Amino acid sequence: MNLKKINEYPKYWAECYGTAPFLPTTREEMDALGWDSCDIIIVTGDAYVDHPSFGMAVIGRVLEAQGFRVGIIAQPEWNNKDAFMALGQPNLYFGITAGNMDSMINRYTADRKLRHDDAYTPNNEGGKRPDRAVLVYSQRCREAYKDTPIVLGGIEASLRRLAHYDYWSDKVRRSVLFDAKADILLFGNAERALVEVSHRIASGEDISTMTDIAGTAVILKEAPAHYKIIDSTRIDKPGKSMVMPNPYATEEVCETNKSKAEAEPVKAQTVQIQPSRHDAFTSAVRLPSYEKLRNDRILYAHASRVMHLEANPYSARALIQLHGDRELWVNKPPIPLTTEEMDFVFGLSYARVPHPSYGKAKIPAYDMIKTSVNIMRGCFGGCSFCSITEHEGRIIQNRSHESILQELEDIRDKVPGFTGTISDLGGPTANMYRLGCSDPRAEKNCRRPSCIFPKICEKLDTDHKHTIDLYRKAREVKGIKKVMIASGVRYDLAIESPEYIKELVTHHVGGYLKIAPEHTEKGTLDLMMKPGMGTYDRFKELFEKYSAEAGKKQYLIPYFISAHPGSTDDDMLNLALWLKKNDYQCDQVQNFYPSPMCNATAMYHSETNPLKRVKYKQREDLFVAKGERQRRLHKALLRYHDPVNWPLIREALISMGKKHLIGDRADCLVPAEGSEAALTPATRRGSSRHGAKRFATKHPNQPDIRKDGTTQRKGSGKPKTHSGSNAQGSGKPQSAGKRPSAPGKPQSRGKPSAKRGARA
């Protein structure tokens, strides 16, 4: 495939204006740069931080490097069009993004309660962006300048590109492209599509003719004539009973006649790759219409499954979906950026600080990621509760060592108050850097959503040597005293490389390491597409071994999800008992958050399993915790140690026939009724000095953390762990690994979506 690289386009004529210290946000700043107008104006729901972990900065600097004059309207007042006219009418188009996080996840908790803070806003102030920001911003731009094209991008638009279940309204909504009345939607890491769209508009082409760009969705009156349209039921017919060898087995299977034990170079004639019977360039898949999906939850699960099957950027077919009398046309996903292109994106002239107009105001998301580095994008884990794979794809996009080391030097030289500690070298998953399929032909035809579930694919290269070498080089950069790894580590991959675990534990763990088993019960873990607890135990064994060899006392911080689809009351009880047995206490727990497009959200809505062929009859129905009381119970079981939850847990244990788990014995989960009377008032209120801090997981045998990050043993009282909330979509900043999406990135946990966005 002969693609034009994003750094090889002829520059637009406005290149003569050079590089701006900051992209202008006012007319006065435009005047200082000598601009009479902007070619492109980006409207974003985040404060403007000129840093590669923020989507608006990434797309702004990428477009500037193409020669365009780019302005930023950050967190505008949205009740009228005035703020959207502040920079005048753009010559080419408005680019609309809700920001690094979905505006609804940013604004509401998993229990649909209103948040009063916003990590992407100066001074953490809530309420600075509207609900469904992409829709509101688009409507105001259309009011301001009716004929100016509108381009949607970012995580909110990306995950709503098709008809989708909306948790907050509890119904299936149309593609956001229809409600926003925009001209085109860019999904995923959109630099490639963004650059092409911009140059084609600049050359005079009408945006309505741009229907063939990978990574875009458009509205058409009818399907393109040269495409063969295949109904989705021919690919995955509801009602057909078939036993699959793995959750996503399809007609496109890659097989080898050699087992992993016989490891030796694979010969071409021993590999049988069965490509799709349909040409991805001349055929498209028709999904059930929006009108059908909104009234049929089983059909919705089927549509979600088919959408996930058509996710390989090299072999996926376009998707078409009827909305009323118009067709939604979703082109195949964007081709991943090469290392050269990734280096280009991250090597642009970022100021690496917030816009000066914010003065001394603190922006929590920036404070969290200002000394972290995003080394890669994408995730081939495919966890069903996470949207990273749906947004960034499962093919890892890597930066070179040279580019990453240069950014370390930029941090050292540009970040105010830098102390010598790099807070993270990571991405959506810390240890997927430069890992991928060892067979290019297989990679281009494979349709599995995960390379490591139900087991690690025999074709996956799990050698961590590139990551180990990077860590060693990073430690040698002058002025860098410590390099931490804060992104989640995929421990089932890590145990394939004990040398990596040793390197990580010896040099890059500051006492605590976040990992995410998510649950303990096999049934739930299979629905999550996560490994069993035996893998966790093996990693824990190696972690403790190498910590001891390094002469360090270090601890694992495990993350868990409550109320995940398929997790029954008994499953949650078993998880609680495991936590108590292992002396873990989880604080700041949130329930599963059904974010758009991920597999677990389809499970939540349909109450059936879309990881298997969906059938109207004899389907696999799932228990799904819905309703306030049921979700409160699952959350309470994860916080079995909190006296506030004891009455609810006692009631549940009695109704489950588990009354023997109530009492003062070591094997009991909660004490008998009346035990609360012996507690101190502070403990009953949950307002002790420990309870007031937001720790995701607290282990009774861990030391206190001072403000300077050092540890301290207390003679009495329970020590605590140093960790953030484990809540999916918690609204707390992440780190750069989830970071920049162009025009925005995934999130799942709620940290800056440009990088990690979800649990590893």
GROMACS .gro file of C-alpha atoms in nm, residues 397-655:
model
  259
  397GLN     CA    1   0.231   0.263   1.678
  398ASN     CA    2   0.580   0.320   1.816
  399ARG     CA    3   0.817   0.611   1.851
  400SER     CA    4   1.191   0.567   1.804
  401HIS     CA    5   1.434   0.568   2.096
  402GLU     CA    6   1.588   0.888   1.959
  403SER     CA    7   1.254   1.072   1.956
  404ILE     CA    8   1.170   0.962   2.310
  405LEU     CA    9   1.511   1.058   2.447
  406GLN     CA   10   1.482   1.398   2.278
  407GLU     CA   11   1.152   1.454   2.458
  408LEU     CA   12   1.318   1.369   2.787
  409GLU     CA   13   1.569   1.644   2.718
  410ASP     CA   14   1.286   1.883   2.626
  411ILE     CA   15   1.117   1.810   2.959
  412ARG     CA   16   1.445   1.871   3.140
  413ASP     CA   17   1.495   2.204   2.963
  414LYS     CA   18   1.139   2.339   2.927
  415VAL     CA   19   0.919   2.220   3.215
  416PRO     CA   20   0.919   2.476   3.500
  417GLY     CA   21   1.039   2.331   3.830
  418PHE     CA   22   1.153   2.000   3.683
  419THR     CA   23   1.323   1.801   3.961
  420GLY     CA   24   1.481   1.525   3.753
  421THR     CA   25   1.202   1.266   3.787
  422ILE     CA   26   1.015   1.141   3.481
  423SER     CA   27   0.672   1.036   3.604
  424ASP     CA   28   0.608   0.785   3.326
  425LEU     CA   29   0.739   0.628   3.008
  426GLY     CA   30   0.433   0.453   2.877
  427GLY     CA   31   0.113   0.446   2.679
  428PRO     CA   32  -0.219   0.264   2.703
  429THR     CA   33  -0.006  -0.026   2.829
  430ALA     CA   34   0.349   0.025   2.951
  431ASN     CA   35   0.497  -0.294   2.810
  432MET     CA   36   0.348  -0.319   2.459
  433TYR     CA   37   0.616  -0.095   2.310
  434ARG     CA   38   0.736  -0.243   1.979
  435LEU     CA   39   0.543  -0.565   2.032
  436GLY     CA   40   0.329  -0.699   1.751
  437CYS     CA   41   0.259  -0.975   1.505
  438SER     CA   42   0.566  -1.151   1.371
  439ASP     CA   43   0.391  -1.238   1.044
  440PRO     CA   44   0.292  -0.935   0.829
  441ARG     CA   45   0.057  -1.143   0.613
  442ALA     CA   46  -0.125  -1.277   0.916
  443GLU     CA   47  -0.149  -0.932   1.073
  444LYS     CA   48  -0.318  -0.788   0.765
  445ASN     CA   49  -0.586  -1.060   0.761
  446CYS     CA   50  -0.638  -1.133   1.131
  447ARG     CA   51  -0.973  -1.034   1.280
  448ARG     CA   52  -0.918  -1.128   1.640
  449PRO     CA   53  -0.984  -0.833   1.874
  450SER     CA   54  -0.710  -0.950   2.110
  451CYS     CA   55  -0.366  -1.095   2.049
  452ILE     CA   56  -0.346  -1.226   2.407
  453PHE     CA   57  -0.689  -1.369   2.482
  454PRO     CA   58  -0.791  -1.643   2.537
  455LYS     CA   59  -0.417  -1.707   2.521
  456ILE     CA   60  -0.116  -1.528   2.377
  457CYS     CA   61  -0.110  -1.580   2.002
  458GLU     CA   62   0.182  -1.790   1.882
  459LYS     CA   63   0.260  -1.525   1.623
  460LEU     CA   64   0.287  -1.241   1.877
  461ASP     CA   65   0.641  -1.119   1.941
  462THR     CA   66   0.666  -1.086   2.319
  463ASP     CA   67   1.035  -0.994   2.337
  464HIS     CA   68   1.066  -0.687   2.562
  465LYS     CA   69   1.423  -0.608   2.455
  466HIS     CA   70   1.331  -0.275   2.293
  467THR     CA   71   1.157  -0.156   2.610
  468ILE     CA   72   1.445  -0.271   2.831
  469ASP     CA   73   1.696  -0.089   2.610
  470LEU     CA   74   1.480   0.224   2.619
  471TYR     CA   75   1.465   0.221   2.999
  472ARG     CA   76   1.842   0.188   3.021
  473LYS     CA   77   1.902   0.472   2.775
  474ALA     CA   78   1.651   0.695   2.953
  475ARG     CA   79   1.832   0.653   3.284
  476GLU     CA   80   2.152   0.776   3.119
  477VAL     CA   81   2.010   1.108   2.996
  478LYS     CA   82   2.192   1.392   3.166
  479GLY     CA   83   1.974   1.561   3.426
  480ILE     CA   84   1.736   1.265   3.460
  481LYS     CA   85   1.758   1.123   3.811
  482LYS     CA   86   1.466   0.881   3.814
  483VAL     CA   87   1.236   0.729   3.551
  484MET     CA   88   0.908   0.590   3.684
  485ILE     CA   89   0.662   0.362   3.504
  486ALA     CA   90   0.311   0.473   3.592
  487SER     CA   91   0.120   0.321   3.297
  488GLY     CA   92  -0.046  -0.009   3.372
  489VAL     CA   93   0.166  -0.317   3.306
  490ARG     CA   94   0.006  -0.607   3.120
  491TYR     CA   95   0.135  -0.878   3.349
  492ASP     CA   96   0.044  -1.175   3.127
  493LEU     CA   97   0.283  -1.028   2.871
  494ALA     CA   98   0.545  -0.936   3.131
  495ILE     CA   99   0.586  -1.291   3.259
  496GLU     CA  100   0.695  -1.388   2.906
  497SER     CA  101   1.004  -1.173   2.971
  498PRO     CA  102   1.137  -1.213   3.328
  499GLU     CA  103   1.427  -0.987   3.231
  500TYR     CA  104   1.176  -0.705   3.177
  501ILE     CA  105   1.020  -0.760   3.520
  502LYS     CA  106   1.364  -0.752   3.679
  503GLU     CA  107   1.455  -0.428   3.500
  504LEU     CA  108   1.121  -0.272   3.593
  505VAL     CA  109   1.130  -0.377   3.958
  506THR     CA  110   1.497  -0.289   4.010
  507HIS     CA  111   1.492   0.062   3.861
  508HIS     CA  112   1.146   0.196   3.779
  509VAL     CA  113   0.904   0.118   4.062
  510GLY     CA  114   0.874   0.376   4.334
  511GLY     CA  115   0.746   0.132   4.594
  512TYR     CA  116   0.413   0.062   4.424
  513LEU     CA  117   0.317  -0.079   4.086
  514LYS     CA  118  -0.033  -0.065   3.938
  515ILE     CA  119  -0.163  -0.375   3.768
  516ALA     CA  120  -0.518  -0.471   3.681
  517PRO     CA  121  -0.644  -0.824   3.741
  518GLU     CA  122  -0.993  -0.665   3.743
  519HIS     CA  123  -1.160  -0.972   3.898
  520THR     CA  124  -1.083  -1.313   4.045
  521GLU     CA  125  -1.360  -1.530   3.895
  522LYS     CA  126  -1.298  -1.707   3.565
  523GLY     CA  127  -1.645  -1.651   3.420
  524THR     CA  128  -1.622  -1.277   3.466
  525LEU     CA  129  -1.260  -1.265   3.355
  526ASP     CA  130  -1.350  -1.446   3.033
  527LEU     CA  131  -1.616  -1.183   2.962
  528MET     CA  132  -1.359  -0.913   3.036
  529MET     CA  133  -1.112  -1.094   2.807
  530LYS     CA  134  -0.858  -1.094   3.089
  531PRO     CA  135  -0.622  -1.373   3.206
  532GLY     CA  136  -0.692  -1.590   3.509
  533MET     CA  137  -0.552  -1.527   3.855
  534GLY     CA  138  -0.281  -1.789   3.805
  535THR     CA  139  -0.108  -1.541   3.575
  536TYR     CA  140  -0.137  -1.271   3.841
  537ASP     CA  141   0.014  -1.508   4.099
  538ARG     CA  142   0.308  -1.583   3.871
  539PHE     CA  143   0.374  -1.212   3.813
  540LYS     CA  144   0.345  -1.141   4.185
  541GLU     CA  145   0.600  -1.417   4.254
  542LEU     CA  146   0.850  -1.265   4.009
  543PHE     CA  147   0.780  -0.912   4.133
  544GLU     CA  148   0.854  -1.008   4.491
  545LYS     CA  149   1.158  -1.214   4.393
  546TYR     CA  150   1.326  -0.932   4.202
  547SER     CA  151   1.225  -0.673   4.462
  548ALA     CA  152   1.399  -0.882   4.727
  549GLU     CA  153   1.707  -0.922   4.508
  550ALA     CA  154   1.718  -0.543   4.467
  551GLY     CA  155   1.688  -0.500   4.845
  552LYS     CA  156   1.359  -0.312   4.813
  553LYS     CA  157   1.022  -0.332   4.986
  554GLN     CA  158   0.771  -0.287   4.703
  555TYR     CA  159   0.403  -0.363   4.661
  556LEU     CA  160   0.155  -0.437   4.388
  557ILE     CA  161  -0.156  -0.221   4.364
  558PRO     CA  162  -0.429  -0.433   4.202
  559TYR     CA  163  -0.729  -0.273   4.033
  560PHE     CA  164  -1.073  -0.433   4.026
  561ILE     CA  165  -1.407  -0.356   3.860
  562SER     CA  166  -1.738  -0.394   4.037
  563ALA     CA  167  -2.073  -0.458   3.865
  564HIS     CA  168  -1.916  -0.568   3.537
  565PRO     CA  169  -2.168  -0.742   3.308
  566GLY     CA  170  -2.173  -1.114   3.381
  567SER     CA  171  -2.043  -1.068   3.736
  568THR     CA  172  -2.303  -1.215   3.972
  569ASP     CA  173  -2.351  -1.149   4.341
  570ASP     CA  174  -2.164  -1.472   4.413
  571ASP     CA  175  -1.877  -1.362   4.188
  572MET     CA  176  -1.848  -1.032   4.372
  573LEU     CA  177  -1.864  -1.210   4.708
  574ASN     CA  178  -1.579  -1.440   4.605
  575LEU     CA  179  -1.378  -1.136   4.497
  576ALA     CA  180  -1.442  -0.970   4.833
  577LEU     CA  181  -1.330  -1.283   5.017
  578TRP     CA  182  -1.012  -1.292   4.807
  579LEU     CA  183  -0.944  -0.929   4.896
  580LYS     CA  184  -0.988  -0.996   5.264
  581LYS     CA  185  -0.774  -1.310   5.253
  582ASN     CA  186  -0.496  -1.110   5.089
  583ASP     CA  187  -0.540  -0.807   5.320
  584TYR     CA  188  -0.643  -0.563   5.048
  585GLN     CA  189  -0.876  -0.273   5.109
  586CYS     CA  190  -1.011  -0.089   4.805
  587ASP     CA  191  -1.104   0.274   4.844
  588GLN     CA  192  -1.257   0.517   4.592
  589VAL     CA  193  -1.417   0.230   4.404
  590GLN     CA  194  -1.649   0.293   4.114
  591ASN     CA  195  -1.875   0.055   3.931
  592PHE     CA  196  -1.836  -0.046   3.568
  593TYR     CA  197  -1.899   0.253   3.342
  594PRO     CA  198  -2.069   0.163   3.011
  595SER     CA  199  -1.874   0.388   2.774
  596PRO     CA  200  -1.982   0.392   2.408
  597MET     CA  201  -1.876   0.119   2.164
  598CYS     CA  202  -1.688  -0.122   2.394
  599ASN     CA  203  -1.795  -0.487   2.410
  600ALA     CA  204  -1.893  -0.474   2.776
  601THR     CA  205  -2.135  -0.190   2.704
  602ALA     CA  206  -2.306  -0.412   2.446
  603MET     CA  207  -2.324  -0.679   2.719
  604TYR     CA  208  -2.473  -0.428   2.962
  605HIS     CA  209  -2.743  -0.315   2.720
  606SER     CA  210  -2.828  -0.648   2.558
  607GLU     CA  211  -2.774  -0.874   2.861
  608THR     CA  212  -2.620  -1.128   2.628
  609ASN     CA  213  -2.265  -1.216   2.524
  610PRO     CA  214  -2.147  -1.057   2.195
  611LEU     CA  215  -1.808  -1.230   2.225
  612LYS     CA  216  -1.985  -1.536   2.087
  613ARG     CA  217  -2.213  -1.563   1.788
  614VAL     CA  218  -2.533  -1.388   1.891
  615LYS     CA  219  -2.849  -1.599   1.864
  616TYR     CA  220  -3.211  -1.512   1.934
  617LYS     CA  221  -3.264  -1.865   2.068
  618GLN     CA  222  -3.028  -2.055   2.294
  619ARG     CA  223  -2.816  -1.747   2.337
  620GLU     CA  224  -2.591  -1.689   2.636
  621ASP     CA  225  -2.787  -1.458   2.864
  622LEU     CA  226  -2.583  -1.265   3.118
  623PHE     CA  227  -2.659  -1.140   3.463
  624VAL     CA  228  -2.609  -0.765   3.460
  625ALA     CA  229  -2.613  -0.555   3.775
  626LYS     CA  230  -2.860  -0.276   3.700
  627GLY     CA  231  -3.050  -0.050   3.929
  628GLU     CA  232  -2.910   0.154   4.214
  629ARG     CA  233  -2.938  -0.110   4.485
  630GLN     CA  234  -2.773  -0.391   4.286
  631ARG     CA  235  -2.484  -0.173   4.176
  632ARG     CA  236  -2.444  -0.037   4.530
  633LEU     CA  237  -2.416  -0.393   4.660
  634HIS     CA  238  -2.139  -0.486   4.415
  635LYS     CA  239  -1.953  -0.170   4.501
  636ALA     CA  240  -2.003  -0.234   4.873
  637LEU     CA  241  -1.858  -0.585   4.846
  638LEU     CA  242  -1.535  -0.439   4.707
  639ARG     CA  243  -1.534  -0.211   5.012
  640TYR     CA  244  -1.621  -0.481   5.262
  641HIS     CA  245  -1.401  -0.310   5.523
  642ASP     CA  246  -1.609   0.010   5.532
  643PRO     CA  247  -1.861   0.005   5.822
  644VAL     CA  248  -2.104   0.208   5.612
  645ASN     CA  249  -2.146  -0.096   5.386
  646TRP     CA  250  -2.189  -0.359   5.654
  647PRO     CA  251  -2.574  -0.343   5.683
  648LEU     CA  252  -2.617  -0.383   5.307
  649ILE     CA  253  -2.365  -0.669   5.292
  650ARG     CA  254  -2.524  -0.848   5.591
  651GLU     CA  255  -2.865  -0.829   5.427
  652ALA     CA  256  -2.726  -0.966   5.102
  653LEU     CA  257  -2.535  -1.248   5.273
  654ILE     CA  258  -2.848  -1.361   5.454
  655SER     CA  259  -3.054  -1.360   5.132
   0.00000   0.00000   0.00000
